[in-house]
Amino acid sequence: MKDGKPSGKICPREFFRVSDQVRYLEPFQLRLLEEAFDAWRDAAKRSDSVLGRTRIWTVFQLLRHTGARLGEILSLDDTRCFDPSGPVLLLGRDERKRRVPLSAEVFETVSAILEGPLAARLRGTFLHIDPGYFRRTCYARGKECSLSKDQVGPNALRNTRAVEMLRNGVPITVVRDVLGQSSLDLTAGFQQFSEGDVQSIVNAAHRSMRKQTSARNSFVGHVTDIREDPIMAEVSMSTRTGLELSAVITSDSLHNLDLRKDSPLIATVKAPLVNVLRVDDPPAGSARNRLRATILRVTGSPVLTEVVGRLEDGTEVCALISGQSAKELDLKTGDRVEFWFKALSVVLNTIRT
């Protein structure tokens, strides 16, 4: 929103829906639960009650801010669970070890408790509490907020953290790694889009890419193969929809871009470097990239004509050809054509994440 008007930008995290099978808390519900836990902890009077409630509260904070499993938090040695170099919680064992970043505020709060006099006699085992008692405490705090048991248990807290990260733009693969899940299939249920959502997101991404370059044709994908000699290199790539493209660049450019197999990249081709041929009987040629498409529109003048077509995967391709060539080809909306461009015409750009 800008100056009271829609910005026109589509942000996927703003409107994806969560599977009905996933139990989680919306932000206002999470805030109520946090406030209930804070009030419960602060209401303790006796020293043993203060210690017990603070231990429960600390476990709740780590679950809420990491998305970890309850068993993972309860088994932590609180003298060795934080990375000495920064606010990072170390979870998992052996090959399943992972580092989960914490906000500076949460890290400082939990560290102050663990290093304070309250936890002195329990260092190393401060988080080792009874899981059943923790669950019952969650249920009791949830009841105070009119939340059901399946909304406030450890699994719901884990799901809530996952949804929270996705809505804040964290890539789904990073969410998977933070949660310690073995497969994207397990994470995908948190983030679902309708068919219309998918089309809007992809189209918005294409428009965004075009604003960043003067090239009308942009293709996002990964490197599939590289062939190099002392002077030049041929880079083969596959787009997200399986389209195969080739580019020829200098060896110096290859190394400057630090391209290797599976590197993400964007290939761009300026419209004047793209040829258009009818599919009836296309002549032989040296162009490595040949894309079959359906013409969407033909806009021309006696000198130049713009031809825009749509590939089978929905990608739009644009060519600028002479007005005379367009007249000879007699191009019309709906005609089947091939867009040709040489590998030397392709410009590669790396994607920085």
Short mmCIF file of C-alpha atoms in Angstrom, two decimals:
data_model
loop_
_atom_site.label_atom_id
_atom_site.label_comp_id
_atom_site.label_asym_id
_atom_site.label_seq_id
_atom_site.Cartn_x
_atom_site.Cartn_y
_atom_site.Cartn_z
CA MET A 1 0.00 0.00 0.00
CA LYS A 2 1.39 3.39 -0.98
CA ASP A 3 -0.33 6.73 -0.38
CA GLY A 4 -3.52 4.84 0.37
CA LYS A 5 -3.39 2.99 -2.95
CA PRO A 6 -2.44 -0.61 -3.69
CA SER A 7 1.21 -0.89 -4.70
CA GLY A 8 0.47 -3.53 -7.33
CA LYS A 9 3.11 -5.85 -5.89
CA ILE A 10 2.04 -9.37 -5.05
CA CYS A 11 3.66 -10.82 -1.94
CA PRO A 12 3.05 -14.59 -1.64
CA ARG A 13 3.41 -14.60 2.14
CA GLU A 14 0.45 -12.24 2.46
CA PHE A 15 -2.22 -14.58 1.20
CA PHE A 16 -1.15 -18.24 1.26
CA ARG A 17 -3.43 -20.48 3.25
CA VAL A 18 -2.52 -23.18 5.74
CA SER A 19 -3.83 -26.72 5.38
CA ASP A 20 -6.92 -27.46 7.44
CA GLN A 21 -5.01 -30.40 8.92
CA VAL A 22 -2.42 -28.11 10.54
CA ARG A 23 -3.18 -26.81 14.04
CA TYR A 24 -1.54 -23.47 14.75
CA LEU A 25 -2.15 -20.06 16.32
CA GLU A 26 -2.92 -16.84 14.52
CA PRO A 27 -0.85 -13.83 15.75
CA PHE A 28 -3.55 -12.47 18.08
CA GLN A 29 -4.05 -15.94 19.61
CA LEU A 30 -0.31 -16.38 20.12
CA ARG A 31 -0.14 -12.99 21.80
CA LEU A 32 -2.92 -14.01 24.23
CA LEU A 33 -1.13 -17.25 25.07
CA GLU A 34 2.18 -15.45 25.67
CA GLU A 35 0.46 -12.96 27.95
CA ALA A 36 -1.18 -15.81 29.87
CA PHE A 37 2.19 -17.52 30.39
CA ASP A 38 3.78 -14.23 31.52
CA ALA A 39 0.99 -13.55 34.03
CA TRP A 40 1.14 -17.12 35.37
CA ARG A 41 4.91 -16.93 35.89
CA ASP A 42 4.73 -13.50 37.54
CA ALA A 43 1.98 -14.65 39.94
CA ALA A 44 4.31 -17.11 41.70
CA LYS A 45 5.06 -16.19 45.34
CA ARG A 46 7.04 -18.99 47.01
CA SER A 47 10.64 -19.57 45.91
CA ASP A 48 9.97 -23.14 44.77
CA SER A 49 6.97 -21.96 42.75
CA VAL A 50 9.03 -19.16 41.17
CA LEU A 51 11.70 -21.69 40.15
CA GLY A 52 9.21 -24.22 38.77
CA ARG A 53 7.20 -21.69 36.78
CA THR A 54 10.32 -20.02 35.42
CA ARG A 55 11.57 -23.39 34.13
CA ILE A 56 8.24 -24.04 32.40
CA TRP A 57 8.18 -20.48 31.02
CA THR A 58 11.71 -20.85 29.62
CA VAL A 59 10.82 -24.09 27.84
CA PHE A 60 7.74 -22.37 26.41
CA GLN A 61 9.88 -19.49 25.12
CA LEU A 62 12.35 -21.82 23.39
CA LEU A 63 9.56 -23.86 21.81
CA ARG A 64 7.69 -20.77 20.67
CA HIS A 65 10.77 -19.14 19.09
CA THR A 66 12.50 -22.18 17.56
CA GLY A 67 9.75 -24.53 16.38
CA ALA A 68 11.68 -27.38 18.00
CA ARG A 69 10.14 -30.63 19.21
CA LEU A 70 9.33 -30.77 22.92
CA GLY A 71 11.71 -33.70 23.47
CA GLU A 72 14.55 -31.76 21.86
CA ILE A 73 14.19 -28.84 24.28
CA LEU A 74 13.69 -31.00 27.37
CA SER A 75 16.87 -32.99 26.66
CA LEU A 76 19.14 -29.96 26.24
CA ASP A 77 22.16 -29.40 28.44
CA ASP A 78 21.71 -25.70 29.15
CA THR A 79 25.46 -25.24 29.68
CA ARG A 80 26.25 -26.26 26.09
CA CYS A 81 23.12 -25.63 24.01
CA PHE A 82 24.03 -22.14 22.82
CA ASP A 83 26.66 -21.30 20.23
CA PRO A 84 29.38 -19.21 21.94
CA SER A 85 29.66 -17.01 18.84
CA GLY A 86 26.10 -15.72 18.81
CA PRO A 87 22.36 -16.12 19.54
CA VAL A 88 22.01 -19.61 18.08
CA LEU A 89 20.45 -22.68 19.72
CA LEU A 90 22.15 -26.01 18.91
CA LEU A 91 19.63 -28.82 18.40
CA GLY A 92 19.73 -32.42 17.22
CA ARG A 93 22.43 -35.03 17.35
CA ASP A 94 25.04 -36.56 15.06
CA GLU A 95 24.04 -36.13 11.39
CA ARG A 96 20.80 -34.40 12.40
CA LYS A 97 22.49 -31.49 14.17
CA ARG A 98 21.18 -28.06 13.27
CA ARG A 99 21.63 -24.44 14.28
CA VAL A 100 18.50 -22.43 14.98
CA PRO A 101 18.90 -18.62 15.15
CA LEU A 102 17.23 -16.77 18.00
CA SER A 103 16.41 -13.09 18.24
CA ALA A 104 18.83 -11.12 20.39
CA GLU A 105 15.99 -10.31 22.82
CA VAL A 106 15.01 -13.95 23.42
CA PHE A 107 18.65 -15.05 23.65
CA GLU A 108 19.47 -12.38 26.24
CA THR A 109 16.35 -13.13 28.30
CA VAL A 110 16.94 -16.89 28.43
CA SER A 111 20.68 -16.46 29.03
CA ALA A 112 20.01 -14.11 31.95
CA ILE A 113 17.79 -16.75 33.57
CA LEU A 114 20.27 -19.59 33.05
CA GLU A 115 23.22 -17.56 34.31
CA GLY A 116 21.33 -16.06 37.27
CA PRO A 117 21.07 -17.32 40.85
CA LEU A 118 17.69 -18.97 40.25
CA ALA A 119 19.21 -21.62 37.96
CA ALA A 120 22.54 -22.02 39.77
CA ARG A 121 21.75 -25.35 41.45
CA LEU A 122 20.23 -26.84 38.26
CA ARG A 123 22.77 -25.85 35.60
CA GLY A 124 22.86 -28.53 32.93
CA THR A 125 19.40 -29.86 33.85
CA PHE A 126 17.37 -26.64 34.15
CA LEU A 127 15.26 -27.58 31.10
CA HIS A 128 14.75 -31.21 32.15
CA ILE A 129 11.13 -31.03 33.24
CA ASP A 130 8.27 -33.52 33.04
CA PRO A 131 6.72 -33.36 29.54
CA GLY A 132 3.27 -34.24 30.89
CA TYR A 133 3.36 -31.38 33.35
CA PHE A 134 4.45 -28.98 30.60
CA ARG A 135 1.55 -30.07 28.38
CA ARG A 136 -0.95 -29.65 31.20
CA THR A 137 0.40 -26.16 31.85
CA CYS A 138 -0.05 -25.30 28.17
CA TYR A 139 -3.62 -26.59 28.22
CA ALA A 140 -4.41 -24.56 31.36
CA ARG A 141 -3.00 -21.34 29.88
CA GLY A 142 -4.85 -22.01 26.64
CA LYS A 143 -8.12 -22.49 28.51
CA GLU A 144 -7.63 -19.05 30.06
CA CYS A 145 -7.51 -17.68 26.48
CA SER A 146 -10.46 -19.77 25.24
CA LEU A 147 -8.08 -21.86 23.09
CA SER A 148 -8.50 -25.60 22.63
CA LYS A 149 -5.88 -28.17 23.63
CA ASP A 150 -4.90 -28.91 20.03
CA GLN A 151 -4.14 -25.20 19.52
CA VAL A 152 -1.70 -24.77 22.40
CA GLY A 153 0.22 -28.05 22.69
CA PRO A 154 3.90 -28.42 21.67
CA ASN A 155 3.00 -29.52 18.13
CA ALA A 156 0.79 -26.47 17.65
CA LEU A 157 3.62 -24.21 18.85
CA ARG A 158 5.93 -25.87 16.35
CA ASN A 159 3.42 -25.34 13.54
CA THR A 160 2.84 -21.75 14.62
CA ARG A 161 6.54 -20.97 14.35
CA ALA A 162 6.67 -22.51 10.87
CA VAL A 163 3.71 -20.45 9.63
CA GLU A 164 5.15 -17.34 11.25
CA MET A 165 8.47 -17.78 9.41
CA LEU A 166 6.79 -18.41 6.06
CA ARG A 167 4.60 -15.33 6.45
CA ASN A 168 7.71 -13.29 7.12
CA GLY A 169 9.27 -14.39 3.84
CA VAL A 170 11.59 -17.15 5.07
CA PRO A 171 12.11 -19.65 2.19
CA ILE A 172 10.38 -22.97 2.71
CA THR A 173 13.69 -24.86 2.50
CA VAL A 174 15.07 -22.75 5.37
CA VAL A 175 11.92 -23.44 7.41
CA ARG A 176 12.43 -27.15 6.78
CA ASP A 177 16.01 -26.95 8.04
CA VAL A 178 15.07 -24.89 11.11
CA LEU A 179 12.38 -27.42 12.03
CA GLY A 180 14.74 -30.33 11.40
CA GLN A 181 12.42 -32.00 8.92
CA SER A 182 13.78 -34.55 6.48
CA SER A 183 11.59 -33.63 3.54
CA LEU A 184 9.91 -30.60 1.97
CA ASP A 185 6.76 -32.73 1.77
CA LEU A 186 6.39 -32.37 5.54
CA THR A 187 6.78 -28.59 5.39
CA ALA A 188 4.63 -27.99 2.31
CA GLY A 189 1.37 -28.43 4.23
CA PHE A 190 2.04 -25.15 6.02
CA GLN A 191 1.96 -23.15 2.78
CA GLN A 192 -0.64 -23.74 0.10
CA PHE A 193 -1.73 -21.62 -2.86
CA SER A 194 -4.71 -21.84 -5.16
CA GLU A 195 -4.19 -22.16 -8.92
CA GLY A 196 -5.01 -18.48 -9.31
CA ASP A 197 -2.51 -17.56 -6.60
CA VAL A 198 0.24 -19.46 -8.39
CA GLN A 199 -0.44 -17.70 -11.69
CA SER A 200 -0.46 -14.28 -10.01
CA ILE A 201 2.81 -14.96 -8.17
CA VAL A 202 4.64 -16.16 -11.27
CA ASN A 203 3.39 -13.28 -13.40
CA ALA A 204 4.43 -10.79 -10.72
CA ALA A 205 7.90 -12.35 -10.60
CA HIS A 206 8.25 -12.03 -14.36
CA ARG A 207 7.23 -8.38 -14.25
CA SER A 208 9.70 -7.72 -11.46
CA MET A 209 12.56 -9.30 -13.41
CA ARG A 210 11.78 -7.25 -16.49
CA LYS A 211 11.93 -4.03 -14.52
CA GLN A 212 15.52 -4.87 -13.58
CA THR A 213 16.81 -5.25 -17.13
CA SER A 214 16.16 -3.78 -20.56
CA ALA A 215 15.84 -7.29 -22.01
CA ARG A 216 12.24 -8.26 -22.76
CA ASN A 217 12.90 -12.00 -22.40
CA SER A 218 13.86 -13.44 -19.01
CA PHE A 219 14.18 -17.09 -17.97
CA VAL A 220 14.84 -18.27 -14.41
CA GLY A 221 16.52 -21.62 -13.85
CA HIS A 222 19.60 -23.62 -12.86
CA VAL A 223 22.79 -24.62 -14.64
CA THR A 224 22.65 -28.22 -15.92
CA ASP A 225 25.97 -28.47 -17.75
CA ILE A 226 29.11 -26.47 -18.55
CA ARG A 227 31.58 -27.04 -21.39
CA GLU A 228 34.65 -24.86 -21.33
CA ASP A 229 37.79 -24.22 -23.35
CA PRO A 230 40.52 -21.63 -22.67
CA ILE A 231 38.51 -18.83 -24.32
CA MET A 232 34.78 -19.59 -24.30
CA ALA A 233 32.26 -21.61 -22.28
CA GLU A 234 28.89 -23.07 -23.19
CA VAL A 235 26.40 -23.04 -20.33
CA SER A 236 23.28 -25.19 -20.50
CA MET A 237 20.38 -24.39 -18.21
CA SER A 238 16.94 -25.68 -17.38
CA THR A 239 14.14 -23.35 -16.32
CA ARG A 240 11.73 -24.11 -13.50
CA THR A 241 9.27 -25.46 -16.04
CA GLY A 242 11.82 -27.70 -17.78
CA LEU A 243 12.70 -25.42 -20.71
CA GLU A 244 16.25 -26.09 -21.97
CA LEU A 245 18.41 -23.13 -23.06
CA SER A 246 22.05 -22.66 -24.09
CA ALA A 247 24.34 -19.67 -23.69
CA VAL A 248 27.90 -19.05 -24.83
CA ILE A 249 29.99 -16.67 -22.72
CA THR A 250 33.69 -16.05 -22.22
CA SER A 251 35.62 -18.22 -19.78
CA ASP A 252 36.44 -15.07 -17.80
CA SER A 253 32.73 -14.33 -17.43
CA LEU A 254 32.08 -17.92 -16.33
CA HIS A 255 34.56 -17.59 -13.47
CA ASN A 256 33.53 -14.05 -12.57
CA LEU A 257 29.94 -15.25 -12.22
CA ASP A 258 31.18 -18.29 -10.27
CA LEU A 259 28.86 -20.55 -12.23
CA ARG A 260 28.86 -24.27 -11.63
CA LYS A 261 26.35 -27.09 -12.01
CA ASP A 262 23.06 -26.35 -10.19
CA SER A 263 23.87 -22.64 -9.77
CA PRO A 264 20.69 -20.52 -9.96
CA LEU A 265 20.66 -17.90 -12.69
CA ILE A 266 18.54 -15.68 -14.95
CA ALA A 267 19.04 -15.75 -18.71
CA THR A 268 17.98 -12.71 -20.69
CA VAL A 269 17.72 -12.08 -24.41
CA LYS A 270 16.97 -8.72 -26.01
CA ALA A 271 14.02 -8.74 -28.36
CA PRO A 272 15.97 -7.53 -31.46
CA LEU A 273 18.15 -10.65 -31.19
CA VAL A 274 15.16 -13.02 -31.45
CA ASN A 275 13.95 -14.32 -34.82
CA VAL A 276 10.42 -15.55 -35.62
CA LEU A 277 9.67 -18.43 -38.01
CA ARG A 278 6.47 -20.22 -38.88
CA VAL A 279 6.32 -23.84 -37.73
CA ASP A 280 4.94 -25.06 -41.07
CA ASP A 281 8.37 -25.66 -42.55
CA PRO A 282 11.09 -23.95 -40.50
CA PRO A 283 14.40 -23.79 -42.30
CA ALA A 284 17.59 -25.23 -40.87
CA GLY A 285 19.71 -22.78 -38.92
CA SER A 286 22.53 -22.42 -36.40
CA ALA A 287 20.41 -21.04 -33.55
CA ARG A 288 20.73 -23.30 -30.50
CA ASN A 289 17.57 -22.05 -28.82
CA ARG A 290 14.26 -22.74 -30.55
CA LEU A 291 11.06 -22.15 -28.63
CA ARG A 292 7.66 -23.08 -30.00
CA ALA A 293 4.89 -20.65 -29.10
CA THR A 294 1.47 -19.24 -29.96
CA ILE A 295 1.32 -15.59 -30.99
CA LEU A 296 -0.51 -13.36 -28.54
CA ARG A 297 -0.24 -10.10 -30.43
CA VAL A 298 1.51 -8.43 -33.33
CA THR A 299 2.15 -4.69 -33.06
CA GLY A 300 3.92 -3.07 -35.92
CA SER A 301 4.83 -0.19 -38.13
CA PRO A 302 6.34 -0.07 -41.62
CA VAL A 303 9.79 -0.20 -40.01
CA LEU A 304 9.59 -2.46 -36.92
CA THR A 305 7.11 -5.04 -35.67
CA GLU A 306 6.85 -6.44 -32.15
CA VAL A 307 5.77 -10.09 -31.97
CA VAL A 308 4.78 -11.49 -28.58
CA GLY A 309 4.12 -15.20 -28.12
CA ARG A 310 3.34 -17.56 -25.27
CA LEU A 311 5.22 -20.80 -24.76
CA GLU A 312 3.46 -23.97 -23.58
CA ASP A 313 4.58 -23.32 -19.99
CA GLY A 314 2.98 -19.85 -20.03
CA THR A 315 6.22 -17.88 -20.49
CA GLU A 316 5.93 -14.90 -22.83
CA VAL A 317 8.62 -14.29 -25.46
CA CYS A 318 9.08 -11.10 -27.45
CA ALA A 319 10.83 -10.47 -30.78
CA LEU A 320 11.43 -7.26 -32.72
CA ILE A 321 11.64 -7.89 -36.46
CA SER A 322 11.52 -5.67 -39.51
CA GLY A 323 8.15 -4.57 -40.79
CA GLN A 324 8.93 -6.16 -44.14
CA SER A 325 9.68 -9.55 -42.56
CA ALA A 326 6.44 -9.41 -40.58
CA LYS A 327 4.52 -8.61 -43.75
CA GLU A 328 6.09 -11.55 -45.58
CA LEU A 329 5.38 -13.95 -42.71
CA ASP A 330 1.78 -12.65 -42.44
CA LEU A 331 1.74 -13.20 -38.68
CA LYS A 332 -1.57 -13.15 -36.81
CA THR A 333 -2.77 -13.75 -33.26
CA GLY A 334 -3.12 -17.48 -32.64
CA ASP A 335 -0.51 -18.54 -35.23
CA ARG A 336 2.00 -21.20 -34.22
CA VAL A 337 5.59 -20.02 -34.55
CA GLU A 338 9.10 -20.68 -33.32
CA PHE A 339 11.24 -18.05 -31.62
CA TRP A 340 14.93 -18.57 -32.43
CA PHE A 341 17.98 -16.99 -30.84
CA LYS A 342 21.64 -17.91 -30.81
CA ALA A 343 23.50 -19.01 -27.70
CA LEU A 344 25.77 -15.99 -28.14
CA SER A 345 22.73 -13.72 -27.77
CA VAL A 346 21.97 -14.95 -24.24
CA VAL A 347 23.15 -12.87 -21.27
CA LEU A 348 23.50 -14.69 -17.93
CA ASN A 349 22.94 -13.10 -14.53
CA THR A 350 23.54 -14.80 -11.22
CA ILE A 351 20.91 -14.80 -8.47
CA ARG A 352 22.21 -13.56 -5.14
CA THR A 353 20.39 -14.92 -2.09
#
